[in-house]
C-alpha cells in the first residue's frame, strides 16, 4: 500500500470526553462485505463501510481480480458480484498493506480458485505468522507457500481440488476459522472448524445473510459445497474496537459522559464492555436492535473510578483487539490488574504486550510484561514520548492516556491509525481530547 510519511500525535494532559458520536464502520464486517459481495450473484449494497486502509486494501484486491466495485462514497459501496467462480487472475500481486485479516481470509478463498495469486504486505504484515492458515489449508489439498519463516509473501497455487476437513484449531482465531470456511465453499465435502474458545462469528452470520447455509453446533461451524451466495444489503455497524478508545477515555477522565451510536455489540466482541464493567465502569446500553443479522446499540459511558481486577481468561478472545486500551484503563485504576492467557497479543500488528509495557513504563507506570499477559499497578501517568511501532491501536490508546497524565504525551509513528480509524484525531478533538498531529 502507500508508503507513509511520519505522523506524530501530541496530546496535552487532562480534560474530559463529552458528546454523542458515531465512530467509523466495523473493520471485520467491512472486509467480509467486500469478500462475500464479490463472490455473490447480483449487486450488493453496503452502507457504513469503513473507509480505512485495511478494508480498502481488500476492496482493491477484488478490483484487481476483476470485480466491479463502485465507491466508497460516504460509506456506501456497490459490489457487482461475479459468483463463486467468477474471479479473474490479477496482473500484479495483491498488496494487502497492514491487513492480516485480508491476507488470512483471502488465503482460504483464493485456494479454491483456478488461478495463481501472490499476496504481499507491509513491514508489519510481512512478519506475521501465516502457518496457522497454510497448514490446515494444506490438509485440504491447497498449495500455499510462505517464506521459510512462515511469513508473507504468500503464493497461492490455483487449480487444486480441495477436500473438506474437520479441523480443531489450536488457537482461538476468527481469521483461521474464516479462512477455512471460505476454502470450504470450494471443497468436495463438508468443512468443519472447531474453536477452543468463542471468536467473532461475522463470517458465519454474513454467509447466512447471503443465503449460504452454515451449520453451527456448539464450538463447531460447518459449511458444505454446492451452495451459492445471493446479493444482499449490508449495514455495517460502528466498530466496537474503535469505540473502545472513547469508552476507556470516558471511563478514566473525571466528568466525562460519552454516547457512542450504533455500535456493533455482537456477543463475540463485547469483552471490552464486560471487562470495563468488572473494573467498575459505568456503561449503559440503549436502543438495542438488530441490523442485517448483527446486534447494535448505543453505548453511554460516564466517568466512575475504576478498580484493578484479575481479567477472566474466557474474556480474552472477546476483547482481543482491545487490550492496548484496557491496559491504559488498568494504569488508571486503583490497585493491581492481571492479564493472563493472551499470548496472541504478541503476534498482532506489533507485539502488543511488549510495546504497551514499554510505553507505560516510559510514562512511569508499573507495568510488568509476562509471556502471555501483563501485571499493571494503577497509579499516576507521567509525561513522555512513546513509540507506537506503527500499530494503530497502540497509538490511539496512548492518546487517551493523556486524559490522566501529568504532562504531554507524544506518540510517534501514528500514520497507521488510518488503517482502522480515519478521522480519529478530529473526532477525539471534537469530544474533548487535547490532541494535535504533526507530519
Ligand atoms: C479479526 C480477527 C482477530 C482480530 C483482528 C480481526 C477478524 O484476529 O484480532 O483484528 O476480522 O477475523 P485473530 O483471528 O488472529 O484473533
CSV table of C-alpha atoms in Angstrom, one decimal, residues 197-383:
chain,number,residue,atom,x,y,z
A,197,UNK,CA,-13.0,-20.6,22.7
A,198,UNK,CA,-15.6,-18.4,21.1
A,199,UNK,CA,-14.3,-16.0,18.5
A,200,UNK,CA,-16.0,-13.4,16.3
A,201,UNK,CA,-18.6,-15.0,14.1
A,202,UNK,CA,-19.2,-12.4,11.5
A,203,UNK,CA,-18.3,-14.8,8.6
A,204,UNK,CA,-20.9,-17.3,9.7
A,205,UNK,CA,-23.5,-14.6,10.2
A,206,UNK,CA,-22.8,-12.9,6.9
A,207,UNK,CA,-22.7,-16.2,4.9
A,208,UNK,CA,-26.1,-16.9,6.2
A,209,UNK,CA,-27.2,-13.3,5.3
A,210,UNK,CA,-26.1,-14.1,1.7
A,211,UNK,CA,-28.3,-17.2,1.8
A,212,UNK,CA,-25.4,-19.7,2.2
A,213,UNK,CA,-26.1,-22.2,4.9
A,214,UNK,CA,-23.7,-22.6,7.8
A,215,UNK,CA,-24.3,-25.2,10.5
A,216,UNK,CA,-23.2,-24.1,13.9
A,217,UNK,CA,-23.3,-26.5,16.8
A,218,UNK,CA,-21.5,-25.6,20.0
A,219,UNK,CA,-17.9,-24.7,19.1
A,220,UNK,CA,-18.1,-26.1,15.6
A,221,UNK,CA,-19.1,-24.4,12.4
A,222,UNK,CA,-19.5,-26.3,9.1
A,223,UNK,CA,-20.1,-25.4,5.5
A,224,UNK,CA,-20.9,-27.7,2.6
A,225,UNK,CA,-20.1,-27.0,-1.0
A,226,UNK,CA,-22.7,-26.6,-3.7
A,227,UNK,CA,-24.5,-23.6,-2.5
A,228,UNK,CA,-24.4,-20.0,-3.8
A,229,UNK,CA,-24.4,-16.6,-2.3
A,230,UNK,CA,-27.2,-14.2,-3.3
A,231,UNK,CA,-26.5,-10.5,-3.2
A,232,UNK,CA,-28.0,-8.6,-0.2
A,233,UNK,CA,-27.8,-5.2,1.5
A,234,UNK,CA,-25.3,-4.8,4.4
A,235,UNK,CA,-25.5,-2.1,7.0
A,236,UNK,CA,-22.1,-2.1,8.8
A,237,UNK,CA,-22.4,-1.0,12.4
A,238,UNK,CA,-19.8,1.2,14.1
A,239,UNK,CA,-16.7,-0.7,15.2
A,240,UNK,CA,-16.7,-1.6,18.9
A,241,UNK,CA,-12.9,-1.8,18.7
A,242,UNK,CA,-12.8,1.9,17.6
A,243,UNK,CA,-15.5,2.8,20.1
A,244,UNK,CA,-13.2,1.3,22.8
A,245,UNK,CA,-10.8,4.3,22.8
A,246,UNK,CA,-13.7,6.6,23.7
A,247,UNK,CA,-15.2,4.1,26.2
A,248,UNK,CA,-11.8,3.9,28.0
A,249,UNK,CA,-11.3,7.7,27.7
A,250,UNK,CA,-14.7,8.4,29.3
A,251,UNK,CA,-14.1,5.7,32.0
A,252,UNK,CA,-10.8,7.3,33.1
A,253,UNK,CA,-11.4,11.0,32.8
A,254,UNK,CA,-13.4,12.7,35.6
A,255,UNK,CA,-16.7,14.4,34.5
A,256,UNK,CA,-16.8,12.5,31.2
A,257,UNK,CA,-20.1,11.5,29.6
A,258,UNK,CA,-19.9,10.0,26.1
A,259,UNK,CA,-22.5,8.2,24.0
A,260,UNK,CA,-21.3,6.0,21.1
A,261,UNK,CA,-24.0,5.5,18.5
A,262,UNK,CA,-25.0,2.4,16.5
A,263,UNK,CA,-22.1,0.2,17.8
A,264,UNK,CA,-21.9,-3.5,17.0
A,265,UNK,CA,-22.4,-5.5,20.2
A,266,UNK,CA,-22.1,-9.0,18.7
A,267,UNK,CA,-21.6,-11.2,21.8
A,268,UNK,CA,-18.3,-12.4,20.4
A,269,UNK,CA,-17.0,-8.8,20.5
A,270,UNK,CA,-18.1,-7.4,23.8
A,271,UNK,CA,-15.3,-8.4,26.1
A,272,UNK,CA,-14.3,-4.8,26.5
A,273,UNK,CA,-17.7,-3.9,28.0
A,274,UNK,CA,-17.6,-7.0,30.3
A,275,UNK,CA,-14.1,-6.2,31.5
A,276,UNK,CA,-14.6,-2.5,32.0
A,277,UNK,CA,-17.8,-3.3,34.0
A,278,UNK,CA,-15.9,-5.7,36.1
A,279,UNK,CA,-13.5,-2.8,36.8
A,280,UNK,CA,-16.4,-0.8,38.0
A,281,UNK,CA,-17.1,1.3,34.8
A,282,UNK,CA,-20.5,3.0,34.4
A,283,UNK,CA,-21.7,1.7,31.0
A,284,UNK,CA,-25.3,1.7,29.8
A,285,UNK,CA,-26.6,0.2,26.6
A,286,UNK,CA,-29.7,1.6,25.0
A,287,UNK,CA,-31.6,1.4,21.7
A,288,UNK,CA,-30.6,-2.2,21.3
A,289,UNK,CA,-31.7,-3.6,17.9
A,290,UNK,CA,-30.5,-5.9,15.1
A,291,UNK,CA,-29.3,-4.7,11.7
A,292,UNK,CA,-28.5,-7.3,9.0
A,293,UNK,CA,-28.0,-10.1,11.4
A,294,UNK,CA,-25.7,-8.2,13.8
A,295,UNK,CA,-26.9,-6.7,17.1
A,296,UNK,CA,-26.2,-3.0,17.7
A,297,UNK,CA,-26.7,-0.5,20.5
A,298,UNK,CA,-25.9,3.0,21.7
A,299,UNK,CA,-23.3,2.8,24.4
A,300,UNK,CA,-23.1,5.5,27.1
A,301,UNK,CA,-20.1,5.7,29.4
A,302,UNK,CA,-19.8,8.1,32.3
A,303,UNK,CA,-16.8,8.5,34.5
A,304,UNK,CA,-16.6,6.5,37.6
A,305,UNK,CA,-13.3,5.4,39.4
A,306,UNK,CA,-12.0,2.1,38.2
A,307,UNK,CA,-10.5,-0.7,40.3
A,308,UNK,CA,-7.9,-3.3,39.3
A,309,UNK,CA,-9.1,-6.9,38.6
A,310,UNK,CA,-7.9,-10.3,37.5
A,311,UNK,CA,-9.2,-10.4,33.9
A,312,UNK,CA,-11.1,-13.7,33.4
A,313,UNK,CA,-9.3,-15.7,30.7
A,314,UNK,CA,-12.6,-16.5,28.9
A,315,UNK,CA,-13.0,-12.8,28.1
A,316,UNK,CA,-9.6,-12.6,26.2
A,317,UNK,CA,-10.8,-13.7,22.7
A,318,UNK,CA,-13.8,-11.5,23.1
A,319,UNK,CA,-11.6,-8.4,23.7
A,320,UNK,CA,-8.6,-9.4,21.8
A,321,UNK,CA,-8.1,-6.1,20.0
A,322,UNK,CA,-9.0,-4.0,23.0
A,323,UNK,CA,-6.1,-4.8,25.3
A,324,UNK,CA,-3.9,-1.8,24.5
A,325,UNK,CA,-6.8,0.5,25.6
A,326,UNK,CA,-7.6,-1.8,28.6
A,327,UNK,CA,-4.0,-1.6,29.7
A,328,UNK,CA,-4.5,2.2,29.9
A,329,UNK,CA,-7.7,1.7,31.9
A,330,UNK,CA,-5.7,-0.6,34.3
A,331,UNK,CA,-3.0,2.0,34.7
A,332,UNK,CA,-5.7,4.5,35.8
A,333,UNK,CA,-7.5,2.0,38.2
A,334,UNK,CA,-6.9,1.6,41.9
A,335,UNK,CA,-4.9,-1.4,42.6
A,336,UNK,CA,-3.5,-4.3,40.5
A,337,UNK,CA,-4.8,-5.7,37.2
A,338,UNK,CA,-3.6,-9.0,36.0
A,339,UNK,CA,-4.0,-10.3,32.4
A,340,UNK,CA,-3.1,-13.9,31.5
A,341,UNK,CA,-3.9,-16.2,28.6
A,342,UNK,CA,-3.3,-13.5,26.0
A,343,UNK,CA,-0.2,-14.7,24.2
A,344,UNK,CA,-1.9,-13.9,20.9
A,345,UNK,CA,-1.2,-10.2,21.6
A,346,UNK,CA,2.4,-10.8,20.8
A,347,UNK,CA,1.7,-11.5,17.2
A,348,UNK,CA,-0.7,-8.7,16.3
A,349,UNK,CA,0.3,-5.6,14.3
A,350,UNK,CA,3.0,-5.2,16.9
A,351,UNK,CA,4.0,-7.2,20.0
A,352,UNK,CA,1.2,-5.5,22.0
A,353,UNK,CA,2.4,-6.9,25.3
A,354,UNK,CA,6.0,-5.5,25.0
A,355,UNK,CA,5.1,-2.3,23.2
A,356,UNK,CA,2.4,-1.3,25.7
A,357,UNK,CA,4.6,-2.3,28.7
A,358,UNK,CA,7.5,-0.2,27.2
A,359,UNK,CA,5.2,2.9,26.7
A,360,UNK,CA,3.5,2.6,30.1
A,361,UNK,CA,6.9,2.3,31.8
A,362,UNK,CA,8.2,5.3,30.0
A,363,UNK,CA,5.1,7.1,31.5
A,364,UNK,CA,6.1,6.0,34.9
A,365,UNK,CA,3.5,3.2,35.3
A,366,UNK,CA,4.5,-0.1,37.0
A,367,UNK,CA,3.6,-2.4,34.1
A,368,UNK,CA,5.3,-5.8,34.1
A,369,UNK,CA,5.0,-7.8,30.9
A,370,UNK,CA,4.7,-11.6,31.1
A,371,UNK,CA,4.8,-14.3,28.5
A,372,UNK,CA,1.1,-14.2,28.0
A,373,UNK,CA,-0.1,-11.0,29.6
A,374,UNK,CA,0.7,-8.1,31.9
A,375,UNK,CA,0.6,-7.1,35.5
A,376,UNK,CA,-0.2,-3.4,36.0
A,377,UNK,CA,-0.3,-1.4,39.2
A,378,UNK,CA,-2.6,1.6,38.9
A,379,UNK,CA,-1.0,4.9,39.6
A,380,UNK,CA,-0.1,8.3,38.2
A,381,UNK,CA,0.6,8.6,34.4
A,382,UNK,CA,3.5,10.9,33.7
A,383,UNK,CA,4.7,12.6,30.6
